[in-house]
Each structure stands twice: as structure tokens, then as C-alpha cells.
Amino acid sequence: MKMRRLILIPALAFGSIALAQAHAFLDHADPRVGSTVTAPRQVTVFMTEELEGAFSKLQVFDANGVEVDKKDVKVSGSSMTVSVPKLSAGTYKVAWKAVATDTHKTSGTFPFTVQ
Ligand SMILES: [Cu+2]
């Protein structure tokens, strides 16, 4: 009985990794995740999969949780971009919601700092 369990666990782990790779996750971003930059004019996230443009979302919030982006998200292949006005110094949070072409949804947040 114990032996059978030991064999099953790696098989399950491998299965879930294969599944996760089919979803759209953040590959990198501009500004880079956690970076300190001079005021950017836009924020772009580069995902690991092609995005479904109608349902994917990208927002930028200031330290008070106020949305500061221009709500003009453009999706192109596996990346999406939103414009921002000239941002004052401070820490901002980028929130992305990605819907891959296989309809699977993923989401995440990351900070960047404007100096
Ligand atoms: Cu998927």
C-alpha cells in the first residue's frame, strides 16, 4: 500500500505542472517587477501564453489604492499595455488578470516604484 502511494504522488505532481504551463503567467514586465524607475508613460506585461483580448485586464494603483491608469488596455498576442499619466514619486501596484486562449484565468500583482 505504501509503495503504491509513493508512485502515485510524482505522477500527480507532474500532471499539475503540465497543466499550469498551459495557463498565462507573467513572464516579465516593463517597468520590471519590483524596480525603481523614472515616471513611465505606460506599463506592459509580457505573459507566457497568448491572451484573449476581450477578457484580460491590466490596472495600475497608487499607494492609496486609487486606479491611476488611463483604462486604455491594449492586448497584443501575449502582452498587454496600459497608459499612465505622469506619475509622482511613490510605490505603485500593477494588477493583471489574464485569460488565455484556452479560457483559463490567472491573475497577479506586483509593485514598482517611481523615484
Ligand atoms: Cu490553461
Coordinates of C-alpha atoms and ligand atoms in Angstrom, one line a residue:
M1 CA 0.0 0.0 0.0
K2 CA 2.7 2.5 1.0
M3 CA 4.7 1.7 -2.2
R4 CA 1.7 2.4 -4.4
R5 CA 1.2 5.8 -2.8
L6 CA 4.9 6.8 -3.4
I7 CA 4.5 6.0 -7.1
L8 CA 1.2 8.0 -7.5
I9 CA 2.5 11.2 -5.9
P10 CA 5.1 12.1 -8.5
A11 CA 2.7 11.3 -11.3
L12 CA 0.1 13.7 -9.9
A13 CA 2.8 16.4 -9.3
F14 CA 3.9 16.1 -12.9
G15 CA 0.3 16.3 -14.2
S16 CA -0.3 19.6 -12.3
I17 CA 2.9 21.1 -13.6
A18 CA 1.9 20.3 -17.2
L19 CA -1.5 21.9 -16.6
A20 CA 0.0 25.0 -15.1
Q21 CA 2.2 25.6 -18.1
A22 CA -0.9 25.9 -20.3
H23 CA -2.0 29.0 -18.4
A24 CA -0.9 32.5 -19.0
F25 CA 1.5 33.6 -16.3
L26 CA 3.7 36.8 -16.0
D27 CA 7.0 36.3 -17.8
H28 CA 8.3 39.8 -17.3
A29 CA 7.1 43.4 -17.2
D30 CA 8.1 46.9 -18.1
P31 CA 8.7 48.6 -15.6
R32 CA 10.3 45.4 -14.2
V33 CA 8.7 43.7 -11.2
G34 CA 9.9 45.5 -8.1
S35 CA 12.1 48.0 -9.9
T36 CA 12.6 51.7 -9.3
V37 CA 12.2 53.8 -12.4
T38 CA 11.7 57.4 -13.6
A39 CA 8.0 58.0 -14.4
P40 CA 6.9 55.5 -17.1
R41 CA 4.3 56.5 -19.7
Q42 CA 2.9 53.0 -19.9
V43 CA 3.0 49.6 -18.2
T44 CA 3.4 46.4 -20.2
V45 CA 3.2 42.9 -19.0
F46 CA 4.6 40.0 -21.1
M47 CA 2.7 36.8 -20.4
T48 CA 3.7 33.2 -21.1
E49 CA 0.7 32.5 -23.4
E50 CA -1.4 34.3 -26.0
L51 CA -4.2 36.3 -24.3
E52 CA -7.9 36.6 -25.0
G53 CA -8.1 40.4 -25.5
A54 CA -11.7 40.9 -24.6
F55 CA -11.4 39.5 -21.1
S56 CA -7.8 40.2 -20.0
K57 CA -7.2 43.2 -17.7
L58 CA -4.3 45.4 -16.6
Q59 CA -4.6 48.1 -13.9
V60 CA -2.2 50.4 -12.0
F61 CA -3.0 51.6 -8.5
D62 CA -1.2 54.2 -6.4
A63 CA -0.3 53.6 -2.7
N64 CA -3.8 54.6 -1.6
G65 CA -5.4 52.0 -3.9
V66 CA -6.6 54.6 -6.4
E67 CA -6.6 53.4 -10.0
V68 CA -4.2 55.8 -11.9
D69 CA -4.0 54.1 -15.4
K70 CA -5.9 55.5 -18.4
K71 CA -8.1 52.4 -18.8
D72 CA -6.9 52.0 -22.4
V73 CA -5.6 48.5 -22.2
K74 CA -4.3 47.1 -25.5
V75 CA -3.7 43.4 -25.8
S76 CA -1.3 42.2 -28.5
G77 CA -0.5 38.5 -28.6
S78 CA 0.8 37.5 -25.3
S79 CA 1.4 41.1 -23.9
M80 CA -0.8 43.9 -22.8
T81 CA -0.2 47.6 -22.2
V82 CA -2.0 50.4 -20.4
S83 CA -1.0 54.1 -20.4
V84 CA -0.5 56.1 -17.3
P85 CA -0.3 59.9 -16.7
K86 CA 2.9 61.3 -15.4
L87 CA 3.2 59.5 -12.1
S88 CA 4.6 61.3 -9.0
A89 CA 7.2 59.6 -6.8
G90 CA 5.9 56.6 -4.8
T91 CA 5.1 52.9 -5.0
Y92 CA 2.5 51.6 -7.4
K93 CA 0.8 48.3 -7.7
V94 CA 0.1 46.6 -11.1
A95 CA -2.8 44.1 -11.1
W96 CA -3.2 41.8 -14.1
K97 CA -5.9 39.4 -15.0
A98 CA -5.1 37.2 -17.9
V99 CA -7.5 35.0 -19.8
A100 CA -5.5 32.6 -22.1
T101 CA -6.9 31.5 -25.4
D102 CA -7.7 28.1 -23.7
T103 CA -10.1 30.3 -21.5
H104 CA -8.2 29.6 -18.3
K105 CA -7.9 32.6 -16.0
T106 CA -4.9 33.7 -14.0
S107 CA -4.2 36.9 -12.0
G108 CA -1.5 38.5 -10.0
T109 CA 0.0 41.8 -8.7
F110 CA 3.5 43.3 -8.5
P111 CA 4.9 46.6 -7.3
F112 CA 7.2 49.2 -8.9
T113 CA 8.5 52.4 -7.5
V114 CA 8.7 55.8 -9.2
Q115 CA 11.6 57.9 -8.0
Ligands
CU1 CU -4.8 27.0 -19.3

